[in-house]
Amino acid sequence: MKDAALGYAQAQQAQALDDLLALVAIPSVSTSPAHQPDMARAAQWVADYCQRIGLHNVAVMPTALHPLVYAEWLEAGDDAFTLLLYGHYDVQPADPIEKWHTLPFEPTLKGENLFARGASDDKGQFLAVLKAVEAYLQTSGRLPINVKVFIEGEEEISSPSMGEFIKQHQTQLACDAILICDHPMLAADTPMMYYGVRGNCYMQITVRGPGQDLHSGLYGGAVDNPMNVLARLLAQIQDGITHRILIPGFYDRICDIDDEEKALLNDNLFVSADILKMQTGVPAEAGETGYTLAERLAVRPTFEVCGIGGGFTGEGKKTVIPAEAFAKLSMRLVPDQDPREIADLTQLYLSSRLPSTVTMEVEYLGGSHPVVVDYRHPAVQAAHQAYQQVYGKPAVLMRGGGSLPLMWDFQQILRAPIVMMGMGLPDDNLHSPNEKFFLPNYYRGTETIIHYFDLLAAQA
Amino acid sequence: MKDAALGYAQAQQAQALDDLLALVAIPSVSTSPAHQPDMARAAQWVADYCQRIGLHNVAVMPTALHPLVYAEWLEAGDDAFTLLLYGHYDVQPADPIEKWHTLPFEPTLKGENLFARGASDDKGQFLAVLKAVEAYLQTSGRLPINVKVFIEGEEEISSPSMGEFIKQHQTQLACDAILICDHPMLAADTPMMYYGVRGNCYMQITVRGPGQDLHSGLYGGAVDNPMNVLARLLAQIQDGITHRILIPGFYDRICDIDDEEKALLNDNLFVSADILKMQTGVPAEAGETGYTLAERLAVRPTFEVCGIGGGFTGEGKKTVIPAEAFAKLSMRLVPDQDPREIADLTQLYLSSRLPSTVTMEVEYLGGSHPVVVDYRHPAVQAAHQAYQQVYGKPAVLMRGGGSLPLMWDFQQILRAPIVMMGMGLPDDNLHSPNEKFFLPNYYRGTETIIHYFDLLAAQA
């Protein structure tokens, strides 16, 4: 049964690529109101595909915001292992569009890479998983385990309606484990599994002064400049030398890690300053004093200004004191920091630092809880073996730096372990111009999942 | 002769308005390459007008950048007073365009106000002066003094080619005084004269980190964020409490003012926190500790962030570490600070504070020297009397907060006193959306200049 599925997957690679090309051509940017129709199109595409490969009870299910695609195949029996297959069909915005070498939503093949927004994050990865389902169903008419498919459309905006959705569909979604494929491998021949992810707290701060932009000569020296004030506020959030975050209470809930895990993190040869410099082009690494690079990426929180704007930003000079200035802030969180509490602490701190010469608005734009999973669980160990069978070596275990908002809800409500098997590469340009997916990972990803289903069935 | 001119000016107000409407409709934005043809059109309009009213040797003269309009009438004789009439036909950009209630280059009359970019700064003001010339020439065929007209197109970008132009045309431009009308009155019934202006130093700072925007989850904690660094750099330029500028050497060349001038500045009833709040809408005044509001606006330097940008600034969230971030900085300077020296000191200071994890580019975008004039000079005192004759009271003497780049070149090369007679109002929204000109000031401005020419002739 497994061998037939593997044979099918190999024979059908051209079709698998065609399907992926069709899906990434849909600009399903969840954060943009203008792309609402594209969101609906992408959801429908996924549902049609699930129907086509023989899944049951396929449905585009409405949520408070973006619809979710559900499907299932439960004929392996009540005693069989039930795996929930998670993915997200929404993508990041393409800005800055002028930095793309090809158009973000006109997928372009260059050698073994497919360039398109969403190719790696996450359309290519969840489609690789569904291709494993297709391979079994099209060859044997059945799967070795039960599966439930859950492809959402809000991941890139922190999945605001998913918590409520999972709560309401708790019985329908009940499972023995949850599979998430939405992260990179360490290299094309080196698989990697996350056993945890950082959380996130995203805020927007606006500082307002005069009723409108003022002539900096006529009023300079008489009024406070919202942009000068904003720069000072931002500079007070983090120490410039130690990179410690200065918000009182910010570190209070952070859990220490044990020596075994510290060794696991630091023994990873793929986390190094040299690799980092090669990947990013930065002159030197930077981060919180007292922690290794591996620790800073996995088990330490961060503070980032993700966007800033105000005043005159065109070519040339304009001598104004701007009426207002804003910054978008993102903080990565680690267990057990709580995103709303961090937002509240930040607002309190900034308010206490705000001069009376301006006003400030602080908006919480969303967030996600940090999550950690027991890496010794059998469903995680089976994934290890699956990689071993395809790549000849087990996956490296790491905590992820990015955030998967839904993991918290899955963990809290479904109470099942989360298995994370990445198929991307570190240079996939996630959230950046020129996102791409290395196609051999797409095909080998499907093979790995075919093995994984088989190994899970053997465990049960 | 004077009375005939006054009568003509009064009778021709409708024509004067039509001429101004035609001129402000031309979007002569000097900083914008796209508006080059409009710059040429505006210069030609001014030249045609000078020709039409009977000035001699009218010429649109090329410079290294934007052309300048020259004209003269020198038949009052070698012993007569020669006054150089300065103005600028270029205007500030209209951004943010969405904040205008009417279109910036479709002049709109509302009551006694004319709304248009450039209406007050400076098209309305220099045209009021030329209307005085017209009034004399059209009624008596002559002027009581010699005049030279000098209308440039680079004022809003710090007049980069004017210094060289004045040097090359030193003999042609020789005069006994220079008249500049390019500032506000204190109120519609209260004229004001500047006897000095602050200088300006404009810079752009760009901080660069990774080769492209990075996923803040995957790389947060490993690399420095150019926007975090930029905020820290900006915050280190000025103390948040005292508003002292922290760049070493910044204050070294500043001259103290004597007690007589300090009293002159501080006795001005029109400079007050209440008036400031009403004019700008700020919650409270702000500025350098240890100086009065009047002193801070006139004889103290400033530091302003005029524009800032980087990363994701659209709607919603995007979790990136941006590849770069930039800020546009403007510093107002006072005698004897030198703009290039200040730019050098700033670059030196910021470079010394820059971490090795990013790179920085500092560009000097232009500047102007601060200038002060002897307010006891007869050409200044004659202007006082002219205001007395039209408004029933003399002008209040002040130092201007804004910058007129050319004053330094005039003073250094032509060695003549500069007389500054403003016709704008404090709420003209200079450099802001909804710029306007109060039309009664336009007509009374022309009357005042008619008197001024007559008083200068009597002095000679």
PDB file of C-alpha atoms in Angstrom, chain B residues 9 32 375 418 457:
ATOM      1  CA  ALA B   9      -3.475 100.237  -7.012  1.00  0.00           C
ATOM      2  CA  SER B  32      10.197  67.612  -7.736  1.00  0.00           C
ATOM      3  CA  TYR B 375      17.635  96.940  12.715  1.00  0.00           C
ATOM      4  CA  ILE B 418      18.284  93.353   3.985  1.00  0.00           C
ATOM      5  CA  ALA B 457      13.457 108.497  -2.286  1.00  0.00           C
TER       6      ALA B 457
END
